[in-house]
Amino acid sequence: MKTIKTGVIGTGFIGPAHVEALRRIPNIEVAALADIDDETARTKAQMLGIDACYGDYRELLAREDIDVVHVCTPNHLHYTMSKEALEAGKHVVCEKPLATVSGEAEELTALAEQKGLINAVHFNVRYYPLMSHIRQMVEKGDMGKIYSIHGSYLQDWLFYDTDYNWRLEPELSGDSRVVADIGSHWMDLIEYISGQKITEVCADFATFHPIRKKPLNPVETYSGKMLKPEDYADISIGTEDYATVMLHFENGAHGVFTGSQVSAGRKNRIYFEMDGSRKAVSWESELPNQIWIGNRDKGNEVLLRDPSLVYPDSRDQISFPGGHNEGFPDTSKQMFRQIYTAIREGKQAKKPLYPSFRDGLRELVLCEKILESSKKRAWVSI
Amino acid sequence: MKTIKTGVIGTGFIGPAHVEALRRIPNIEVAALADIDDETARTKAQMLGIDACYGDYRELLAREDIDVVHVCTPNHLHYTMSKEALEAGKHVVCEKPLATVSGEAEELTALAEQKGLINAVHFNVRYYPLMSHIRQMVEKGDMGKIYSIHGSYLQDWLFYDTDYNWRLEPELSGDSRVVADIGSHWMDLIEYISGQKITEVCADFATFHPIRKKPLNPVETYSGKMLKPEDYADISIGTEDYATVMLHFENGAHGVFTGSQVSAGRKNRIYFEMDGSRKAVSWESELPNQIWIGNRDKGNEVLLRDPSLVYPDSRDQISFPGGHNEGFPDTSKQMFRQIYTAIREGKQAKKPLYPSFRDGLRELVLCEKILESSKKRAWVSI
Amino acid sequence: MKTIKTGVIGTGFIGPAHVEALRRIPNIEVAALADIDDETARTKAQMLGIDACYGDYRELLAREDIDVVHVCTPNHLHYTMSKEALEAGKHVVCEKPLATVSGEAEELTALAEQKGLINAVHFNVRYYPLMSHIRQMVEKGDMGKIYSIHGSYLQDWLFYDTDYNWRLEPELSGDSRVVADIGSHWMDLIEYISGQKITEVCADFATFHPIRKKPLNPVETYSGKMLKPEDYADISIGTEDYATVMLHFENGAHGVFTGSQVSAGRKNRIYFEMDGSRKAVSWESELPNQIWIGNRDKGNEVLLRDPSLVYPDSRDQISFPGGHNEGFPDTSKQMFRQIYTAIREGKQAKKPLYPSFRDGLRELVLCEKILESSKKRAWVSI
Amino acid sequence: MKTIKTGVIGTGFIGPAHVEALRRIPNIEVAALADIDDETARTKAQMLGIDACYGDYRELLAREDIDVVHVCTPNHLHYTMSKEALEAGKHVVCEKPLATVSGEAEELTALAEQKGLINAVHFNVRYYPLMSHIRQMVEKGDMGKIYSIHGSYLQDWLFYDTDYNWRLEPELSGDSRVVADIGSHWMDLIEYISGQKITEVCADFATFHPIRKKPLNPVETYSGKMLKPEDYADISIGTEDYATVMLHFENGAHGVFTGSQVSAGRKNRIYFEMDGSRKAVSWESELPNQIWIGNRDKGNEVLLRDPSLVYPDSRDQISFPGGHNEGFPDTSKQMFRQIYTAIREGKQAKKPLYPSFRDGLRELVLCEKILESSKKRAWVSI
C-alpha cells in the first residue's frame, strides 16, 4: 500500500493533535510542517520528529510529493490557506471554522468540488463511535419520528475575566465565539445523527465579561508567576460568553441548546437528549463511551461502546473492545481514517460520512443566522 | 400541644398523598374528607381511615372544629373551593395551580391576606432539603453573581396518543399543560433558590399528538384489558406536549427550560444547572439526595443530603441522617410542617419560605405570559 | 376496618421513625409509648403527639387494648422486652438484632411460634421496592443460575476516634459491630433476593481505632462547643471497624462483602452485584430508586422504580408513580403494611415475605459464625 | 533527536496496539515485526505499514539497528523471547505476565539488571493519569493512613461456555486465569498507588464452567455463522472463572478484590475504593477520566482528569485538556513515553515509575501464593 504524504500547517494546540492522530494510521507519513516563521517551524518539527519544516506555508504547498494538507492555524487564516492548497492541487483537511464568513466558505466549497479534491472540516465529535450508532438507530427507525432535541455545550476555560486567548478577538476568530466555536460542533453533531436540517433559529446571547483583562506580554512569559494589575490591559469584548438557541427542524422537530464558556466545573461537556416517538437517547461527552436509551414501557438502557453491541456499520469506527475506553484523540484518528480512504479512492462521495467543506459552509451559515436572530430578538429562517 | 383538625377535599392521586404526609406530623388530625358524591367519599374515607366524610364539600367547610382545608380536586375547582374555604374562615392549602386564570388567583390572594388566613400552594419541589441548602448558598454569596440557569422537566406518562387524562382537557385543566403542570414547578423552584424574578420570556411550543384517543368509558373500567378502536374517540388537543422557554431574570441572568410529557424513559425528571461567577450547581430529581457543585480551580463536589453537611437553616428540613434517602413523599411532610407551624403561630410571614397564594398567582401570571409569547413568537415582558 | 392499637418502647433514633411510618398506614393508632423513665416518656409523648406514656414498659404491656408492641430500645434489652411482650400476648416487631446471642433469639422464635403471634424484625432494606422485583427476577429464572454476589455496606459516622455511641460498647450492643449492625442487613437482603442460604463463611476483621475517646458527660450537653482533652476518657475497643467476609451459598454460588464504619464520604451505602448465568443485577442504596441490569449480548439496563415496570407482585410495595422517588422512611411503611396485614389476618405465613424472628435468629447465627471465623482465620460452616 | 528503532514480536490483539501507541510518540520508528510464520508476518506488516517482517523472531533480534523489542506473543512464549532479546542486547518491553512461573521471571529480572538494559512489563492501568495523581495524594499525606482497599475487576467475554480463547488453556496461559490475567492488573495498580506491599492473601476460587466447548477449527473461519454441536469439543477447564482474594498490607491495611470473567454487562471494569484516615478515593475504569474523593466533614469530590487540577508530577501524563477524554490507548502511549525516556537516558532508575521486570516478577509471586491459598483454603504469607 502506497504511503500518502501529508503536510500540516500550524502547530498550536490542535496541529500536534492532527500529527499524532495521523501517525496512528498505517501508511500515512507526516512529511512536512509549516509555521509562522523558520525558527518556530524548526523547533516544532524537531519536537514532533518531522523531517521537513517551513517558515512559509507556500513552500510546503509547492512540494509535489505532498498530497494532503491539514490547515491548523487560527481561524482568520483558514480561508486563504485552504484556497491556496486547493489551487496547488492538494486535498485539504481544514480545522473548523472553514472560514470566518460564509461567502468565503462557499467559494472554497465550490473550488474543492470543481477540482475534485477531497475536502474535510475537523468536526471530530461525530467520530465518537456511539454517535455513528445513534445515526443508524435513527435511520433504521428505532427512534421513530424525532420530536425534540435539547442539550448544551459547556466549558469553563474562559470563566474569569483574566482568562485570555486569541479566540476572544473577533479579527482573529470571527464575530461569534460560543456559537461558532462550540455551538457549531453541537449543531453539526445533531444534524448528523438526526438526519434533520435546522430550518429556523431564535437566539439569546449574553456577555458576562464585557471587559476582559489581556496580558500585555505573551502569556507564556508569565507562566508560573502572578500577574500584577499593570501587566494587563482592559479590552472590550463583543462576542458572547453564553448563548441559548431555540431550533426548528425540517421534519417538524423542535430543539434548543445552551452554549457557555463560563460554566464552572464543566471542562468541555457536550450533552444532548433526542426524544423520538419510540425511544429517547442521550449522551454526554464527559462519559463518551456510553449512551442512555429511554423507553416508556421497559427499563432504560445504557449501551457501552462495544463492537459487538453496535450496528455493523459503526463497528469500523471502534478500534478497541468494550470496556477499553476510547476518547477525544481517537475521534480524529477515526475521522482521518475515513478521509484517507476517500483520498486513496481518489473521489469524494456526494454525501460523505465525514464532514466536508459543504458541512463547514453549513455551520457558517447557521452561525450567521443565529447572530442575526440574537440581534433581532426574533426567529430567523435559514 | 393542641391537635389541629384538617379537612381534605378530593381524593384522586394527590389527596391521599396529603393525608399521608399530614399524619406523619404529630398533633395534626385529618378529621374529614369530601369528594364528588357520598359513595365515593364514604369508600375513600374507609380506605384512608378517616372518621367523617361528605359528598358535598360545603358540609366539610361548615364544620367549626376544622381549622384547615386542603383543596386537592381537579384544577378548574380550585378557585371556587379555596374561595369558599377562606370565606368560611379556614386556612387553605391548595394544590397547584391556584386557579385557571390569574385574575381568580389575584382575588384569592387578596381575600386570604385580608382575612389574615394562612394560604399555601403545593409547590412541593422546594422541599427537597438540598434546594433549601442551594438557596442559602446563593444568599450567602457562595455562588457569586448568577449568570445562567438552564434545565428541563421531562415526563413520559403522555407519550402515546392513547394516554389519556383530564389534564388534556382545557376546560378542566387550563389552556397550558406542560408549562402549567410541570414548568410551573420548575420556575417556582428556580425563583425560590436563585432569589431572582423572571422578567422576560420567549417560548416555543409543540403539540406532537394533535389528536389523542379518549377512552369512551372511564379508564378504570378497562384496566387490564385491551381497548379496541371503537372504544376510543378522536379528540383534538390544543395544549402543548412540549415547550421550551428562554428566560431573562431581574439581575441580568439568562436562562432556559424545556418541558415535555413525551420524553420516553423520563418518568418525572426535573433538572437544572445554575452557573454563577464563583461556582455552578446542578440537581436532578431522579437522584434527589445529592447536588453537584462545579468549580473552576478544584475538583467538583457531590454533596449528599446529610444534616451535618448543609447550612444550619436547612437542617430542619431533614428528618433522617445522611445516606438514609428521603424522597417525594417527604417533601410534602416538610412543607406541611412549616405551614402548620405558621398556623399554630396564627400568622403568615410577609415572605414565607413555603409557597403562598402569592406564589401561586405568580405562576399563573408567568404561564399566561409564556402562552402569549408562544403565540406571538416573540419575547414578552412580565 | 378496625383500628389496631400499637405501643412503642424506646424513643431514640429509630422509635420515632417507627411511629411516623405506622401513622402513614390507615387504621393503625400508636396508642402508647414507653421510655426509660416517666419524664423522658412524657416529653417524648408530647413531642410525638401520643396520648399515653409510661416510664416502665411493663405498664404498656399490661394494657389489654394494645395488640402490637414495637421494641426500639438498645440491643441488650431486645430479648427481655420481646419475651415479656410475647408472654403478654402481644404481636412483636423488634428492632434488629433480635437479641445479643443466638440462644436467646432461638428462645424468642420458639415462644412466638408457640403462641401463634406475629413476630418481625426490622430488616427494612428488603422493602426498597426494587429488592422485591429482583427477588422475583431470580424466582422467575431471569437471572439464570446465580454465580456470585459481592458488595459492601459502608458508613463514616464512626470515622474519627472521637466519634462515640453506645454501639461501641459490647455490653449494650454485642460482640460484633460492623457485621452485626450493618453486615446483617446486607446478608438478610442477599438471602432474601437470591433465595440462597449462606453455608460457609471466612472473615477478616480490623479495628482501626483500638482506643476511642468517650465523652465523660452525655454528648448532648456538649453540643455546639469544643470538647477538651479532659472531657474524654480513653476506652479500649474490641469490636470491628471493618470486616470482609467471603461466603459460600447452598447452590454453589460464591460471594463476599466488606463492611466498614470508617469509610469517609460513605454516609450509609449498601451495594451489591449479583452475577447470574443469564444476567447480572446491581444496586446501591444511595440511588435507591434504580437498579442496573447487566447483559452480555445487548445494552445494559437501568430500571427505575415505577409500578408499571416491575413484576405485578412488587407493585404493591410502591406507593408513588415512577420518578416520584421513595426512600428510607418508605421502607418501614411498606414493611409495616405487610406485617399489619398479617396481624389482621391473625396468622403468620410459614415463610412470610417480611423478616420474622426466624430471620432475626438467622442473622445472629451468621454473626456468631463470622466472629468465630475471624478469630480462627479459617472457613467456618454454618 | 535520534530516532529509536523498535521491533515488535506478535501481532494478535495487543501487538498492533503497541505499534499504534509507539507511533504517537515522536522519534520512535517501529522498524520490524515478527510473527509465527513468513506469511502471517508479511500480511500483518503490510496492514500495519511496517517495512521489515520476519517469520522467525530470531532474525529480528539479529538486527543491529534495533534497540528495543516488544514481546506481544501468548504467555508461554514471553520467557524465552525476552531472554533471547536481552541476550541480544535489546531493551525489552514484555506483555504481562512476564513468564508463566516466578522462577523464570526471576531469571529474566536478574539478566536484565545485570546487562543494564531497560525492562518493562505492560501493566498499563497505572497510566490512567488520575492513578498517578492518587499515588501522589497518598505520598503527600492527603489520604492519611490507609485503612482498607477493596474492589473488583469484572469482564463478560468468557461468560458463555461457548466462549473460547487460548487463555483457557493452562499450557499456553498458565495455571491461573482470572487472577493472573486481570487480578494482576488490579494488584499492580493498588501497590503502585498505595505504596503498600501485600503481605498475606486468602483466596476463594470458582470455575462455573468446568467444561467449555472448544471450536474444532480456528474461530475466524466461523465468524458470522452459527456453530453446530459437532463443531465443538468438550474441554475440561482447570482455571478459575471467579476469584475473591482477601489481602493484608505491610502497613496494617486490609483489602479484598473480586475478579470474574463471567459478569454479564461488565465489559472490562476495574473498580477500587481506598479508605484512609483522612479521605477515601475510588475509581472505575469505565469512567476513567474521573475519581471520587470521599470526605467525612464536607461534600465529596469528583475530580476530572484536567492538567490544571492534578499534582504537577502527574501533568506530564496528560496530553489533552480537561473534558477531552483520554482512554485505554492513551495509557500505553504514556507508559512508552516514560520507558523510551529511560532508554534515551540509557539507564533504568532503581524504582522506575513504570512497571519493570521486578514488578512482573512480583505479580507472578503473588499469583502463585494466591493459587496456593485457594487450594489450602487458608491465609498464605508472601
XYZ file of C-alpha atoms in Angstrom, chain C residues 147-148 150 152 154 156-160 163 200 202-206 208-209 242 244-248 252-256 258 260 262-267 269 271 273 275-280 282 292 294-298 300 377 379, chain D residues 147-148 150 152 154 156-160 163 200 202-206 208-209 242 244-248 252-256 258 260 262-267 269 271 273 275-280 282 292 294-298 300 377 379:
114
model
C -22.768 -17.475 40.215
C -21.584 -14.813 42.595
C -20.330 -9.288 46.005
C -20.314 -3.706 50.594
C -20.010 1.423 54.139
C -18.474 7.083 58.012
C -20.269 8.030 61.227
C -17.607 6.311 63.371
C -14.728 7.621 61.238
C -12.904 9.551 63.946
C -16.999 9.534 67.409
C -19.796 -21.214 54.845
C -14.398 -16.839 56.023
C -13.898 -13.493 57.722
C -11.195 -10.891 58.168
C -11.766 -8.185 60.806
C -9.926 -4.991 61.650
C -8.511 0.770 63.169
C -9.301 2.700 66.332
C -14.070 -3.142 59.276
C -14.621 -8.566 54.922
C -16.460 -11.874 54.776
C -16.172 -14.402 51.957
C -19.283 -16.516 51.517
C -20.386 -19.808 50.024
C -22.643 -23.299 44.862
C -22.581 -19.525 44.446
C -19.650 -17.590 45.879
C -19.737 -14.187 47.463
C -18.072 -11.558 49.568
C -16.999 -5.614 53.015
C -16.900 -0.557 57.302
C -14.709 4.318 58.789
C -15.120 4.948 55.038
C -15.002 8.719 54.558
C -17.795 10.062 52.377
C -19.958 6.953 52.519
C -22.820 8.045 54.731
C -24.157 2.998 51.385
C -24.025 -2.002 47.435
C -23.769 -7.006 42.394
C -23.952 -12.234 38.710
C -26.087 -14.967 37.192
C -25.774 -17.194 34.170
C -28.222 -15.014 32.221
C -27.922 -11.517 33.650
C -26.271 -9.539 36.381
C -26.669 -4.413 40.948
C -28.605 -1.803 36.967
C -26.098 -6.296 33.042
C -26.347 -8.173 29.757
C -23.721 -9.866 27.672
C -25.382 -9.531 24.270
C -27.265 -6.272 24.391
C -27.306 -2.923 29.974
C -8.635 -17.149 60.424
C -13.572 -21.045 56.870
C -7.149 1.571 56.302
C -8.611 -0.575 53.579
C -11.493 -3.095 48.179
C -13.094 -5.738 41.644
C -15.035 -7.815 36.098
C -18.002 -10.837 30.476
C -16.074 -12.030 27.434
C -15.893 -15.599 28.794
C -19.498 -15.539 30.024
C -20.798 -18.461 27.966
C -16.647 -18.549 24.583
C -0.755 -12.064 53.171
C -6.576 -15.651 51.460
C -8.306 -16.731 48.265
C -11.537 -18.345 47.165
C -11.749 -19.577 43.548
C -14.626 -20.874 41.454
C -18.543 -22.006 36.875
C -17.913 -23.629 33.501
C -14.007 -16.176 39.513
C -12.057 -13.367 45.583
C -8.826 -12.623 47.432
C -8.605 -11.048 50.880
C -5.412 -9.103 51.429
C -3.231 -7.792 54.227
C -1.681 -2.990 58.524
C -4.243 -2.118 55.866
C -6.808 -4.737 54.885
C -8.230 -5.351 51.457
C -10.110 -7.591 49.090
C -13.098 -9.952 43.290
C -14.570 -12.501 37.328
C -18.448 -14.221 33.760
C -20.115 -10.992 34.968
C -22.748 -10.107 32.369
C -22.641 -6.491 31.278
C -19.200 -5.728 32.686
C -17.069 -5.486 29.576
C -14.423 -2.880 34.539
C -13.005 -0.727 40.381
C -12.129 2.171 46.802
C -10.260 4.285 52.559
C -7.761 6.347 54.513
C -7.817 8.102 57.845
C -8.376 11.480 56.132
C -10.163 10.738 52.881
C -11.363 7.932 50.695
C -12.424 5.495 44.347
C -14.401 10.150 43.515
C -14.888 10.892 49.934
C -14.901 13.261 52.883
C -16.444 12.951 56.293
C -16.950 16.642 57.056
C -17.689 18.234 53.711
C -17.453 14.515 48.377
C -8.387 -22.648 51.909
C -4.134 -17.461 54.596
